[in-house]
Amino acid sequence: MQYIPNILFAILFLFGVGFFVRNVVRLRRNIFLGKDVEVSDNTSQRWKNMANIALGQSKMVVRPIAGFLHIIVYVGFVIINIEVLEIIIDGLLGTHRIFAGLGPVYNFLIASFEILAFLVIVAVVLFWIRRNVIRLKRFTKPEMEGWPKQDGNLILYIEVVLMFLFLTMNASDYQLQQMGADYYVQAGSFPISQFIAVWFQGLSEATLIGIERTAWWLHIAGILFFLNYLYYSKHLHILLAFPNTYYGKLTPIGQLPNLESVTNEVKLMMDPGADPFAAPAEDAPVPEKFGASDVQDLSWVQLLNAYTCTECGRCTDECPANQTGKMLSPRKIMMDTRDRLVEVGKNIDENKGVFKDDGKQLLDDFITREELWACTSCNACVEACPVSIDPLSIIMDMRQYLVMEQSAAPTDLNNMMGNIENNGAPWPFNQMDRLNWSKES
Amino acid sequence: MSTELKVPTMAELFAAGQQPEVLFWVGCAGSFDDRAKKITKAFVKILNKAQVSFAVLGTEESCTGDPAKRSGNEFLFQMQAFANIEIMNAYGVKKVVTACPHCFNTIKNEYPVLGGSYDVMHHTQFLKDLLDEGRITMEGGAFKGKRITFHDPCYLGRANGVYEAPRELIRKLDAELVEMKSCKSRGLCCGAGGAQMFKESEKGDQEVNIVRTEQALETQPEIIAAGCPFCNTMMTDGVKNKEKEASIAVMDIAELIATAEEL
């Protein structure tokens, strides 16, 4: 009978982690629905970027208030997880505070977890105020209505609850330690929860043990719940920010990639030795589709981008089109891409591993043409993203589909392109007049 | 203003068996747009004064393909790119300078994979080198103490990380360089990029160039300096919209220097 808690814990833990692993497998499958892309180059620079941008939070602090608060929550999240390790070992072995033997080191660790937990609560409350009271512009854009707004708040609530459970657990433990209760070894230093412990004075040992155990179980159950919540939320960035910054763009951000399939066509066209009557070989592969109209046309890095986006809206805040009231919001481009990818993934799950045409696509059903054509390609969104997401690349790929597959550019742009084709300039001037300026006074 | 421009073409030099130090890529705006032509001429005056051995492609130059590529027409872009690369390679071009950040970005970043690798400079970088090498001197009299704000072209700044060259030139004019609230890597676009220059903007409640001009006006400048012919047009239109054209000039860095040098 005495092993029942251990067994219950093991079941809870395995179930929590197992469900998470199942979702990670799905996530990976969905991301690799994207096209292959060459990102194996320059590994040292990639590691550096990950260390600076994800681990070092270098782009978060461009906005100092949000950056500072975020670093508190981030550091708190990473460090307090050391405590989770102890909780898991205790849970499996039926021990209590197994690291207590570390003595002063343990006291220091627990004290720092407590201070961090307190700071996390403060930061999260401020985050909540920014979203719901001050209502910062970037959190109230149209794409944030409904679930995205709820999701953002839910994450904050979960974080506060987890921190309070952690502190309550420590407070009751501290009180029990002072009472000299069996099993509750004297260990740890409780700079924050000692103030909660004041409320527990006068409670019986049994009640305190009840409080301590309840908080302990709810805390670990909450953590496992949160772990599994990630997959259904924008909060995946806590994991994906690392691979995403690793696979981020290394070339100058103004450089758009070359479309190889077009290069082959153009070379053939310009080759005077090419046979003008040549028919494609019988077994020639179907020519590649130009550009992107759905998520499968994007690269897997672009799809990773979509899952990594945590909807902070810095991109949209810096976007000139969005600032001037146009429909385009780079954040919405990422959210739409993710939502469509999730939909495609579900479709595949429901149809025994094969995607069944659902008559929908990313273009028009999620992202409208009006949004795509409003972009100035200024790269402000790319620069603003704290985790190296590139919304512009998706916009450009979708423009390529519109122009090269559908010939559906706005009339003005068709005129401009006609001019380039005919006279080598976007305006209808004769190429032979290109040097006239040198003779004008 | 009276001296005649000396603008040799690559073809002329080639015929004479000469190779210039640098190819000046004029670009479509610099060739055809009335406002941008003034920038082109100002830059050539400086090149002439500094006795830089340069040439232009003249009628052999064609659009780099930037607006086509950013519109999604990769096909047209590559047609343009291959044609231009063929000509530049035929002339053995090693170094290119251009006053257009879009041409700069395209030739520098997007031509190499198609076979055109050159040392590409924006004219503000080139001018700064001329200054550092002592080939031009700047007294700055005309602009001494003037408040000048610099609008970062997206394709020079954010896209390629060039923020300092234009600013150092402005400082060398003894002018007071004042920064807008959003500048350098967070500079707001003028609204022309991504082929927006050639189309009506989508429905919204404001125009990008007006918002950017308002940001510039907040610094109470006497001159708004630009480093891109398209930004120049957008900011000029913005200043006109605000009816400030009598008191605030929009000028390219090359024009500032040419004016300071009384060229």
XYZ file of C-alpha atoms in Angstrom:
704
model
C 0.000 0.000 0.000
C 2.797 2.414 0.781
C 3.868 2.407 -2.875
C 0.522 3.644 -4.179
C 1.631 7.323 -4.414
C 4.782 6.289 -6.253
C 2.791 4.226 -8.705
C 0.229 6.992 -9.181
C 3.036 9.444 -9.765
C 4.746 7.192 -12.281
C 1.478 6.787 -14.183
C 0.777 10.526 -14.167
C 4.315 11.291 -15.226
C 4.437 8.716 -18.008
C 1.026 9.772 -19.261
C 2.008 13.462 -19.239
C 5.329 12.929 -20.967
C 3.934 10.304 -23.325
C 1.148 12.555 -24.542
C 3.672 15.325 -25.048
C 5.967 13.055 -27.058
C 3.025 11.992 -29.217
C 2.327 15.639 -30.007
C 5.994 16.388 -30.683
C 5.983 13.588 -33.249
C 2.939 15.175 -34.906
C 4.534 18.591 -34.781
C 7.647 17.257 -36.464
C 5.577 15.487 -39.108
C 3.663 18.696 -39.841
C 6.800 20.811 -40.068
C 8.344 18.375 -42.511
C 5.336 18.686 -44.793
C 7.319 21.694 -45.977
C 9.789 21.525 -48.802
C 13.392 20.683 -48.131
C 15.773 23.597 -47.869
C 19.528 23.781 -47.589
C 20.392 24.877 -44.047
C 23.349 22.668 -43.213
C 25.879 25.415 -43.939
C 27.854 27.549 -41.514
C 27.035 25.648 -38.366
C 29.279 27.775 -36.161
C 27.382 30.947 -37.075
C 24.105 29.125 -36.509
C 25.112 28.027 -33.015
C 26.208 31.596 -32.296
C 22.867 32.970 -33.430
C 21.027 30.496 -31.244
C 23.204 31.373 -28.262
C 22.755 35.118 -28.747
C 19.177 35.387 -29.894
C 17.397 32.517 -28.113
C 19.566 31.762 -25.092
C 20.866 35.327 -24.718
C 17.542 37.022 -25.570
C 19.502 39.675 -27.463
C 16.596 40.865 -29.597
C 14.074 40.861 -26.758
C 15.741 43.844 -25.090
C 15.276 46.066 -28.142
C 12.069 46.899 -26.299
C 13.488 47.316 -22.800
C 10.361 46.954 -20.623
C 8.941 43.879 -22.307
C 12.475 42.539 -22.734
C 13.350 42.882 -19.058
C 10.077 41.319 -17.862
C 10.473 38.515 -20.373
C 13.995 37.744 -19.176
C 12.665 37.382 -15.617
C 10.024 34.895 -16.708
C 12.495 33.101 -18.983
C 15.231 32.785 -16.368
C 12.613 31.807 -13.786
C 11.238 29.156 -16.096
C 14.649 27.635 -16.823
C 16.031 27.729 -13.280
C 12.924 26.713 -11.375
C 12.891 23.612 -13.546
C 15.862 22.339 -11.566
C 13.359 22.006 -8.711
C 11.108 19.976 -10.977
C 13.913 17.441 -11.280
C 13.854 16.990 -7.509
C 10.076 16.726 -7.521
C 10.168 13.985 -10.141
C 12.798 11.976 -8.263
C 10.893 12.398 -4.990
C 7.696 11.356 -6.684
C 9.152 8.229 -8.198
C 11.198 7.120 -5.187
C 8.862 8.289 -2.462
C 11.602 10.436 -0.948
C 11.191 13.988 0.278
C 13.531 16.767 -0.818
C 16.157 14.296 -1.948
C 18.680 17.046 -2.696
C 18.500 18.314 0.898
C 21.861 16.733 1.551
C 23.475 19.501 -0.493
C 23.165 21.650 2.614
C 24.003 25.321 2.049
C 23.924 24.813 -1.723
C 20.381 23.501 -1.388
C 19.405 26.442 0.785
C 20.794 28.774 -1.826
C 18.967 26.990 -4.657
C 15.605 26.966 -2.913
C 16.016 30.600 -1.910
C 16.791 31.615 -5.486
C 13.832 29.604 -6.834
C 11.579 31.394 -4.400
C 12.844 34.844 -5.311
C 12.524 33.998 -8.997
C 9.021 32.648 -8.462
C 8.064 35.894 -6.801
C 9.608 37.954 -9.621
C 7.831 35.775 -12.186
C 4.504 36.516 -10.502
C 5.250 40.241 -10.586
C 6.296 40.088 -14.254
C 3.289 38.015 -15.241
C 0.915 40.416 -13.482
C 2.530 43.281 -15.385
C 2.198 41.329 -18.635
C -1.486 40.806 -17.868
C -1.955 44.513 -17.213
C -0.251 45.366 -20.499
C -2.620 43.054 -22.347
C -5.882 43.724 -20.536
C -5.731 47.101 -18.813
C -3.310 49.255 -20.796
C -4.319 47.265 -23.865
C -1.147 47.890 -25.843
C -1.994 48.362 -29.495
C -0.167 45.276 -30.671
C -2.249 43.041 -28.405
C -5.584 44.331 -29.620
C -5.220 43.989 -33.388
C -8.036 42.162 -35.213
C -6.096 38.889 -35.539
C -5.860 38.734 -31.727
C -9.606 38.504 -31.179
C -11.011 35.297 -29.700
C -8.735 32.344 -29.045
C -5.369 34.143 -29.487
C -6.343 36.620 -26.782
C -7.631 33.885 -24.477
C -4.542 31.797 -25.152
C -2.293 34.685 -24.155
C -4.166 35.216 -20.903
C -4.471 31.510 -20.093
C -0.705 31.145 -20.259
C -0.340 33.981 -17.771
C -2.930 32.435 -15.436
C -1.265 29.029 -15.567
C 2.108 30.574 -14.790
C 0.770 32.461 -11.784
C -1.041 29.397 -10.460
C 2.086 27.262 -10.831
C 4.205 29.803 -8.980
C 1.644 30.091 -6.160
C 1.446 26.324 -5.836
C 5.219 26.171 -5.633
C 5.311 28.828 -2.914
C 2.387 27.261 -0.995
C 4.135 23.901 -1.098
C 7.276 25.476 0.330
C 5.360 27.492 2.932
C 3.565 24.472 4.384
C 6.780 22.466 4.202
C 8.606 25.201 6.095
C 5.891 25.269 8.733
C 6.062 21.485 9.097
C 9.845 21.627 9.373
C 9.543 24.092 12.229
C 7.041 21.869 13.974
C 9.569 19.058 13.671
C 7.140 16.847 11.811
C 8.410 13.414 10.795
C 9.609 13.087 7.229
C 9.940 16.880 6.758
C 13.704 17.307 7.041
C 15.107 20.676 7.968
C 16.268 21.895 4.561
C 15.982 24.876 2.315
C 15.725 28.574 2.839
C 12.380 30.240 2.275
C 12.742 34.000 1.820
C 9.332 34.387 0.156
C 7.159 31.540 1.388
C 7.949 32.286 5.030
C 5.497 35.144 4.649
C 2.824 32.754 3.418
C 3.742 30.358 6.262
C 2.589 33.034 8.746
C -0.993 32.241 7.702
C -0.446 28.567 8.425
C 0.462 29.076 12.077
C -1.864 27.267 14.416
C -2.926 24.684 11.861
C -2.611 21.061 12.869
C 0.134 18.883 11.462
C -2.384 16.787 9.553
C -3.937 19.852 7.912
C -0.526 21.167 6.977
C 0.500 17.856 5.494
C -2.756 17.951 3.539
C -1.955 21.417 2.214
C 1.643 20.486 1.439
C 0.715 17.299 -0.416
C -2.104 18.954 -2.339
C 0.141 21.817 -3.465
C 2.910 19.380 -4.342
C 0.646 17.194 -6.483
C -1.162 20.084 -8.143
C 2.152 21.741 -8.912
C 3.633 18.768 -10.747
C 0.300 17.941 -12.386
C 0.090 21.580 -13.482
C 3.542 21.443 -14.989
C 2.656 18.309 -16.950
C -0.571 19.954 -18.062
C 1.306 23.059 -19.190
C 3.792 20.907 -21.095
C 0.902 19.410 -23.018
C -0.862 22.712 -23.429
C 2.079 23.964 -25.514
C 1.110 22.030 -28.621
C -2.319 23.636 -28.699
C -1.026 27.112 -27.992
C 1.181 29.889 -29.258
C 3.461 29.095 -26.344
C 5.546 26.560 -28.280
C 8.143 29.276 -28.684
C 9.707 28.256 -25.373
C 10.992 25.161 -27.159
C 11.015 26.113 -30.832
C 12.809 29.435 -30.403
C 16.027 27.425 -30.191
C 15.846 25.489 -33.477
C 14.189 28.479 -35.130
C 17.052 30.850 -34.360
C 19.500 28.119 -35.378
C 17.861 27.763 -38.798
C 17.313 31.515 -39.190
C 18.504 33.452 -42.222
C 22.263 33.982 -42.455
C 22.450 36.015 -45.657
C 21.923 39.808 -45.632
C 18.233 40.232 -44.863
C 17.685 42.130 -48.109
C 18.673 39.087 -50.139
C 15.833 36.995 -51.463
C 16.686 33.424 -52.393
C 17.173 32.409 -56.000
C 14.512 30.202 -57.542
C 16.518 27.433 -59.161
C 13.648 26.010 -61.220
C 13.313 29.402 -62.908
C 17.060 29.635 -63.483
C 16.965 26.408 -65.460
C 14.093 27.675 -67.610
C 15.708 31.039 -68.232
C 19.046 29.459 -69.139
C 17.314 27.201 -71.615
C 15.507 30.166 -73.110
C 18.704 32.147 -73.523
C 20.715 29.241 -74.897
C 21.133 29.773 -78.658
C 22.016 26.073 -79.030
C 18.766 24.834 -77.467
C 16.427 22.944 -79.771
C 13.333 25.168 -80.149
C 11.164 22.187 -81.108
C 12.305 19.888 -78.312
C 9.437 18.178 -76.531
C 9.924 17.178 -72.911
C 11.003 13.570 -72.457
C 8.232 11.084 -71.743
C 9.468 10.439 -68.238
C 10.250 14.092 -67.484
C 8.995 15.092 -64.050
C 6.076 17.477 -63.803
C 7.521 21.013 -63.686
C 7.738 22.391 -60.175
C 4.995 24.751 -59.101
C 6.266 28.312 -58.824
C 5.735 30.031 -55.512
C 3.355 29.042 -52.737
C -0.417 28.838 -52.495
C -0.560 26.403 -49.585
C 1.595 25.315 -46.677
C 3.108 22.328 -48.493
C 4.657 24.769 -50.998
C 6.576 26.523 -48.247
C 9.886 25.287 -46.855
C 9.966 23.415 -43.562
C 11.892 26.313 -42.023
C 8.992 28.612 -42.896
C 6.614 26.125 -41.246
C 8.888 25.935 -38.213
C 8.669 29.744 -38.167
C 4.896 29.508 -38.041
C 4.865 27.155 -35.047
C 7.506 29.255 -33.291
C 5.532 32.500 -33.490
C 4.230 33.491 -30.070
C 2.112 36.335 -31.436
C 3.997 39.098 -29.641
C 3.204 41.395 -32.556
C 6.469 43.300 -32.687
C 6.546 42.603 -36.443
C 3.079 44.027 -36.948
C 3.885 47.005 -34.754
C 6.848 47.908 -36.987
C 5.112 47.158 -40.293
C 4.594 50.310 -42.386
C 1.532 48.835 -44.068
C -0.075 47.949 -40.755
C 0.836 51.297 -39.212
C -1.064 53.021 -41.980
C -4.204 50.955 -41.566
C -3.707 48.427 -44.360
C -4.943 44.869 -43.904
C -1.464 43.380 -43.841
C -0.161 42.154 -40.499
C 3.009 40.037 -40.610
C 1.912 38.326 -37.397
C -1.326 37.285 -39.071
C 0.686 35.825 -41.959
C 2.456 33.588 -39.444
C -0.726 32.733 -37.523
C -2.588 31.886 -40.726
C 0.266 29.692 -41.902
C 0.251 27.826 -38.582
C -3.544 27.510 -38.494
C -3.635 26.122 -42.008
C -0.774 23.742 -41.193
C -2.639 22.483 -38.124
C -5.711 21.971 -40.305
C -3.715 20.054 -42.898
C -2.147 17.953 -40.131
C -5.577 17.051 -38.726
C -6.760 16.187 -42.205
C -3.832 13.791 -42.584
C -4.546 12.200 -39.181
C -8.181 11.694 -40.099
C -7.400 10.190 -43.483
C -4.955 7.507 -42.456
C -1.807 9.459 -43.129
C -2.725 10.905 -46.525
C -3.858 14.465 -47.153
C -7.302 14.533 -48.710
C -8.100 17.663 -50.717
C -10.382 19.823 -48.607
C -10.927 22.496 -51.223
C -9.046 25.006 -49.149
C -5.611 26.557 -49.292
C -3.496 29.140 -47.516
C -4.082 31.694 -50.262
C -7.518 33.342 -50.207
C -8.957 31.034 -47.514
C -6.502 32.365 -44.937
C -4.308 35.073 -46.439
C -5.947 37.480 -48.857
C -4.321 39.021 -51.901
C -4.926 42.479 -50.507
C -2.634 41.626 -47.582
C 0.080 40.270 -49.854
C 0.134 43.279 -52.146
C 0.334 45.780 -49.296
C 3.868 44.692 -48.345
C 6.745 47.117 -49.036
C 9.350 44.362 -48.487
C 11.062 46.724 -46.040
C 12.096 43.864 -43.720
C 10.980 45.723 -40.599
C 9.063 42.598 -39.511
C 12.079 40.362 -40.040
C 14.293 42.732 -38.090
C 11.747 43.059 -35.291
C 11.205 39.357 -34.634
C 12.973 38.314 -31.421
C 13.200 34.689 -32.614
C 14.295 35.071 -36.265
C 10.948 34.494 -37.969
C 10.779 35.697 -41.579
C 7.192 36.647 -42.523
C 8.441 38.450 -45.637
C 9.654 35.200 -47.200
C 6.122 33.781 -47.088
C 4.659 36.957 -48.600
C 7.219 36.835 -51.408
C 6.614 33.143 -52.119
C 2.884 33.768 -52.334
C 3.404 36.724 -54.656
C 5.445 34.413 -56.865
C 2.511 32.024 -57.062
C 0.115 34.849 -57.894
C 2.331 36.236 -60.647
C 3.971 33.178 -62.166
C 1.172 30.643 -61.807
C -1.891 32.848 -62.032
C -0.723 36.034 -63.797
C -2.745 37.792 -61.139
C -0.644 40.860 -60.328
C -2.358 44.235 -59.884
C -2.681 46.043 -63.226
C -0.172 48.710 -62.253
C 2.430 46.057 -61.591
C 1.667 44.282 -64.842
C 2.300 47.574 -66.632
C 5.539 48.027 -64.725
C 6.679 44.512 -65.599
C 5.654 44.988 -69.215
C 7.856 48.055 -69.319
C 10.830 46.199 -67.878
C 10.368 43.453 -70.450
C 10.024 45.827 -73.386
C 12.326 48.691 -72.589
C 14.406 47.688 -69.589
C 12.907 50.139 -67.107
C 9.785 50.132 -64.951
C 8.528 53.196 -66.808
C 7.789 53.478 -70.527
C 11.056 55.152 -71.524
C 13.172 54.006 -74.395
C 16.332 52.188 -73.422
C 18.175 54.192 -76.075
C 17.421 57.332 -74.034
C 19.082 55.994 -70.908
C 22.089 58.264 -71.163
C 20.217 61.426 -72.140
C 20.645 62.864 -68.646
C 24.346 63.324 -69.285
C 23.618 65.784 -72.057
C 20.865 67.700 -70.298
C 21.953 70.798 -68.434
C 27.311 74.448 -62.437
C 28.827 75.372 -65.744
C 31.371 72.612 -66.096
C 30.323 69.944 -68.502
C 29.834 66.445 -67.133
C 32.341 63.890 -68.242
C 30.421 60.623 -68.520
C 32.388 57.975 -70.365
C 30.619 54.762 -71.303
C 32.066 51.296 -70.924
C 31.789 50.868 -74.691
C 33.876 53.977 -75.385
C 36.571 53.012 -72.927
C 36.585 49.463 -74.199
C 37.078 50.736 -77.746
C 40.016 52.813 -76.509
C 41.445 49.780 -74.750
C 40.834 51.194 -71.279
C 39.321 49.757 -68.165
C 37.764 52.105 -65.606
C 38.321 51.732 -61.887
C 34.610 51.440 -61.247
C 31.322 51.040 -63.066
C 28.716 53.622 -62.061
C 25.386 51.790 -62.200
C 22.937 54.633 -62.771
C 19.694 52.680 -62.431
C 16.304 53.421 -63.955
C 15.338 56.217 -61.591
C 18.736 57.835 -61.938
C 18.442 57.660 -65.714
C 14.832 58.719 -66.275
C 13.267 60.321 -63.215
C 13.710 64.094 -63.327
C 14.366 64.405 -59.630
C 16.709 61.421 -59.513
C 18.663 62.653 -62.535
C 19.823 65.561 -60.395
C 21.272 63.064 -57.925
C 23.015 61.241 -60.757
C 24.528 64.459 -62.019
C 25.607 65.568 -58.557
C 27.370 62.260 -58.045
C 29.083 62.487 -61.441
C 30.289 65.998 -60.622
C 31.948 64.637 -57.497
C 33.455 61.753 -59.452
C 34.767 64.216 -62.036
C 36.181 66.501 -59.368
C 37.904 63.609 -57.609
C 39.158 62.395 -60.981
C 37.727 58.964 -60.417
C 38.182 56.680 -63.381
C 34.643 55.479 -63.960
C 32.219 54.655 -66.725
C 28.534 53.974 -67.163
C 26.855 51.327 -69.283
C 24.589 53.946 -70.826
C 22.156 52.413 -73.281
C 23.508 48.961 -72.432
C 22.203 49.204 -68.886
C 18.824 47.707 -68.103
C 16.665 47.398 -64.999
C 18.302 45.096 -62.422
C 14.969 43.317 -62.052
C 14.430 44.275 -58.406
C 10.823 45.475 -58.759
C 9.995 42.387 -60.826
C 11.484 40.029 -58.244
C 9.694 41.755 -55.374
C 6.449 41.611 -57.322
C 6.886 37.853 -57.546
C 8.079 37.690 -61.133
C 11.245 35.666 -60.657
C 11.237 34.858 -64.335
C 11.523 38.447 -65.473
C 14.010 39.172 -62.726
C 16.338 36.436 -63.888
C 16.011 37.461 -67.545
C 17.118 40.950 -66.544
C 19.824 39.658 -64.249
C 21.365 37.339 -66.849
C 21.377 40.069 -69.491
C 23.022 42.556 -67.166
C 25.526 40.052 -65.845
C 26.493 39.066 -69.367
C 27.281 42.666 -70.243
C 29.141 43.402 -67.025
C 31.181 40.228 -67.300
C 31.965 40.969 -70.947
C 33.460 44.297 -69.886
C 35.349 42.632 -67.058
C 33.635 44.750 -64.418
C 35.139 44.289 -60.954
C 33.697 47.122 -58.954
C 30.257 48.705 -59.123
C 28.927 51.834 -57.438
C 25.305 52.885 -57.510
C 23.184 55.628 -55.980
C 20.169 53.322 -55.737
C 19.955 50.978 -52.728
C 17.639 48.639 -54.652
C 20.163 48.188 -57.463
C 22.850 47.950 -54.756
C 21.078 45.152 -52.905
C 20.194 43.238 -56.044
C 23.595 43.348 -57.717
C 25.454 42.775 -54.462
C 23.321 39.950 -53.066
C 21.227 38.413 -55.790
C 23.524 38.488 -58.825
C 26.412 36.345 -57.490
C 24.466 33.075 -57.561
C 23.564 33.827 -61.196
C 27.209 34.343 -62.147
C 27.752 38.039 -61.478
C 30.133 38.654 -58.583
C 31.346 42.206 -58.150
C 32.531 44.449 -55.387
C 29.348 46.526 -55.036
C 29.183 49.808 -53.151
C 26.469 52.281 -52.411
C 27.492 55.784 -53.405
C 27.575 56.911 -49.771
C 30.142 54.187 -49.015
C 32.101 55.142 -52.107
C 32.052 58.832 -51.204
C 33.169 58.062 -47.687
C 36.120 56.111 -49.080
C 37.007 59.020 -51.367
C 36.944 61.251 -48.326
C 39.049 58.887 -46.219
C 41.569 58.604 -49.049
C 41.723 62.376 -49.324
C 40.460 62.366 -52.891
C 37.698 64.764 -51.950
C 37.788 67.313 -49.182
C 34.728 68.772 -47.570
C 34.622 72.164 -45.985
C 30.935 72.033 -45.343
C 30.431 75.804 -45.377
C 27.004 75.764 -46.982
C 25.568 73.352 -44.418
C 27.463 74.415 -41.314
C 25.179 74.087 -38.320
C 22.133 73.109 -40.384
C 19.783 70.560 -38.903
C 19.788 67.529 -41.153
C 17.912 64.309 -40.491
C 18.769 61.170 -42.416
C 16.086 58.797 -43.631
C 17.522 55.271 -43.789
C 16.626 53.502 -47.038
C 15.450 49.995 -46.101
C 17.574 48.357 -48.751
C 20.708 50.129 -47.591
C 20.166 50.012 -43.838
C 18.170 47.070 -42.606
C 18.774 44.987 -45.703
C 22.533 45.419 -45.781
C 23.525 46.972 -42.480
C 24.916 50.217 -43.916
C 24.017 52.926 -41.415
C 27.214 54.834 -40.755
C 28.597 55.867 -44.162
C 25.818 58.378 -44.946
C 25.833 59.680 -41.381
C 29.590 60.248 -41.351
C 29.299 62.246 -44.556
C 26.597 64.438 -43.018
C 28.753 65.022 -39.938
C 31.674 65.956 -42.174
C 29.512 68.759 -43.581
C 29.626 70.302 -40.090
C 25.868 69.878 -40.053
C 23.860 68.971 -36.998
C 22.679 65.426 -37.576
C 19.366 64.817 -35.816
C 17.848 61.352 -35.643
C 14.191 60.509 -36.083
C 12.491 58.508 -33.356
C 12.616 55.457 -35.575
C 15.941 55.227 -37.326
C 18.667 52.815 -38.384
C 17.532 49.197 -37.972
C 14.117 50.392 -36.821
C 13.727 53.065 -39.481
C 10.294 53.304 -41.051
C 10.022 52.569 -44.758
C 9.176 55.464 -47.094
C 6.471 53.301 -48.658
C 8.079 52.737 -52.072
C 9.766 49.339 -51.650
C 8.561 45.966 -52.829
C 7.329 47.555 -56.082
C 4.855 49.789 -54.187
C 6.405 52.707 -56.094
C 4.655 51.497 -59.224
C 1.162 50.854 -57.910
C -1.614 52.414 -55.921
C -1.415 51.507 -52.272
C -3.979 49.221 -50.675
C -6.831 50.691 -48.692
C -5.767 52.118 -45.354
C -6.167 55.228 -43.269
C -2.855 56.895 -44.111
C -0.027 56.853 -46.626
C 3.336 55.475 -45.477
C 5.310 58.393 -46.890
C 3.166 60.888 -44.969
C 3.750 59.065 -41.677
C 7.479 58.932 -42.370
C 7.540 62.604 -43.316
C 5.764 63.442 -40.063
C 8.462 61.575 -38.178
C 11.088 63.552 -40.068
C 9.328 66.849 -39.378
C 9.298 66.080 -35.641
C 13.067 66.584 -35.672
C 12.508 70.112 -37.043
C 15.030 69.667 -39.815
C 16.130 72.164 -42.410
C 17.054 69.308 -44.696
C 15.846 65.733 -44.948
C 18.720 63.715 -46.357
C 18.082 60.557 -48.335
C 20.226 57.948 -50.003
C 17.720 56.465 -52.421
C 15.933 58.010 -55.408
C 12.631 56.370 -54.439
C 12.823 57.503 -50.820
C 13.668 60.929 -52.181
C 10.479 61.014 -54.253
C 8.348 59.744 -51.380
C 9.767 62.197 -48.868
C 9.552 65.076 -51.329
C 5.878 64.269 -51.887
C 5.397 64.048 -48.133
C 6.974 67.453 -47.540
C 4.785 68.945 -50.277
C 1.736 67.359 -48.696
C 2.635 69.109 -45.450
C 3.236 72.345 -47.409
C 6.742 72.647 -46.053
C 8.627 72.602 -49.336
C 9.597 76.257 -48.978
C 11.474 75.675 -45.736
C 12.569 72.033 -45.893
C 14.593 70.507 -48.687
C 14.845 66.792 -49.428
C 18.333 66.111 -50.722
C 20.467 63.137 -51.542
C 23.821 62.827 -49.755
C 25.562 63.261 -53.127
C 23.684 66.511 -53.686
C 24.669 67.763 -50.243
C 28.321 67.162 -50.993
C 28.177 68.564 -54.514
C 26.456 71.692 -53.183
C 28.934 72.071 -50.344
C 31.746 71.813 -52.859
C 29.975 74.313 -55.108
C 30.106 71.896 -58.004
